Amino acid sequence: MSTKPNLRNFTESELISIMKELGEASFRAKQIFKWLHKGVEDFSEMTDLSKTLREKLSSVYRIDNLKIEKKLVSSIDGTIKYLFRLYDGSFIESVVMKYKHGNTICVSSQVGCNMGCRFCASAIGGKLRNLETGEITDQVLKAQKDSGLKISNIVMMGIGEPLDNFLNVSSFLKNANHENGLHISARHITVSTCGIADKISSLADLGLPVTLSVSLHCPINEKRSEIMPVNKKYPIEVLLDAAKDYIRKTGRRVSIEYALINGETDSLDFAKKLLSLLEGGLFHVNLIPVNKVTERSYRKSSQKQIKLFMDYLNNNGLPATLRREMGSDINAACGQLRKQTMESRGD
């Protein structure tokens, strides 16, 4: 396994510094950056660079390439789920979803997750490591190349907590938004967090108006701490203050993710408490019927209870929608395929 740095990890400005160190003209950085975000898999594909420069680069750097270990395609809605193998043999998942407004990819940011949310398959087994910037980028490139679909939207809601890998994720966001990179509008990129409040402020300070999605899932601190251990460090009041600060700094509405768990978080009393927490703010509630995870006892709310909860919020001035379930026949929710593969290998 090579210890050379992955060249796809760098921003264009960092590549300019690298070119100076190698005694090359700075404009070469733009050429290389463009090639890397076209999905080249080898230095030999960078045809407008001299052979000497390509050899110089390959002696110091590598270009990592994700391998498609498994691919599932939904017969219901065409959703595509990828299990990618990383250079060290680890696995991550990405999901491509087709909408009328364009094609969205849900990418992972870590191998596993340390946040311990009780309803999430990704958290079982904890975090092995952070993904590098290039590994996040390559999920988009490989999915786009394999599917033949142009990706127009990115959501960071796959395996891992993006704000727990802040440096690599922030570099990815810059590269994804850059005109010579993936060139995807910041407004078409969503970053989801389970509630690392201090990093929400850091995200706002990047100057990229990405959509912030906060996984709240419960409006009561004691109960939320049971479901989401992160709440012990960043209780609801602290988290929502950070979210409101994000709104002030960016002018963007914040999406509140709320998992409807039968008998746990779906009562009308909880809907009332959620309304009191969020009313008057620039929030939108995205209701998510919880996915079944074999190792957990949580179950999806009934259609009747989902409608009661959603109608209460909407009728009282808090916009709420139900997340459309995509790829239900292929278990498109992140974490399941990776877990099954690891279990089959005895990892």
XYZ file of N, CA and C in Angstrom, residues 50 59 71 89-90 93 107 109-110 126 135 141 148 184 186 203 227 231 255 267 319 344:
66
model
N 3.875 17.472 -19.887
C 5.045 16.795 -20.453
C 5.260 15.457 -19.753
N 6.298 10.077 -9.152
C 7.338 9.647 -8.213
C 7.067 10.131 -6.789
N -22.867 -3.266 -6.775
C -23.774 -2.247 -7.308
C -25.179 -2.819 -7.321
N -8.688 -1.465 1.649
C -9.597 -2.596 1.802
C -10.866 -2.290 2.564
N -11.001 -1.049 3.067
C -12.226 -0.639 3.759
C -13.357 -0.426 2.752
N -20.263 3.421 1.288
C -21.422 3.384 0.398
C -21.735 4.767 -0.152
N -23.111 10.964 -0.438
C -21.743 10.471 -0.257
C -21.419 10.246 1.211
N -18.513 10.242 4.379
C -17.396 11.090 4.789
C -16.414 10.383 5.716
N -16.806 9.203 6.217
C -15.936 8.432 7.099
C -16.149 6.945 6.838
N -18.485 1.475 15.181
C -17.702 2.690 15.360
C -16.962 3.140 14.104
N -11.053 10.839 -1.627
C -11.953 9.680 -1.548
C -13.413 10.109 -1.568
N -17.179 11.057 -8.850
C -16.608 10.779 -10.166
C -16.915 9.352 -10.634
N -23.415 6.928 -15.976
C -23.677 7.749 -17.152
C -24.581 8.924 -16.848
N -20.170 22.276 -8.963
C -21.543 22.135 -8.481
C -21.823 23.297 -7.537
N -22.825 25.677 -4.645
C -22.874 25.443 -3.198
C -24.309 25.260 -2.725
N -18.286 25.892 9.658
C -18.846 25.675 8.315
C -19.375 26.984 7.748
N -31.118 8.553 22.427
C -31.114 8.175 21.013
C -29.818 8.597 20.330
N -25.803 14.494 22.023
C -26.597 15.499 22.730
C -26.066 15.777 24.140
N -32.431 22.917 7.284
C -33.332 21.769 7.287
C -33.159 20.990 8.590
N -45.229 11.128 18.833
C -46.479 11.564 19.462
C -46.794 13.020 19.127
N -43.133 24.667 8.210
C -43.134 23.831 7.004
C -42.528 22.449 7.275
N -20.004 -10.939 6.119
C -19.780 -12.105 5.264
C -18.302 -12.443 5.158
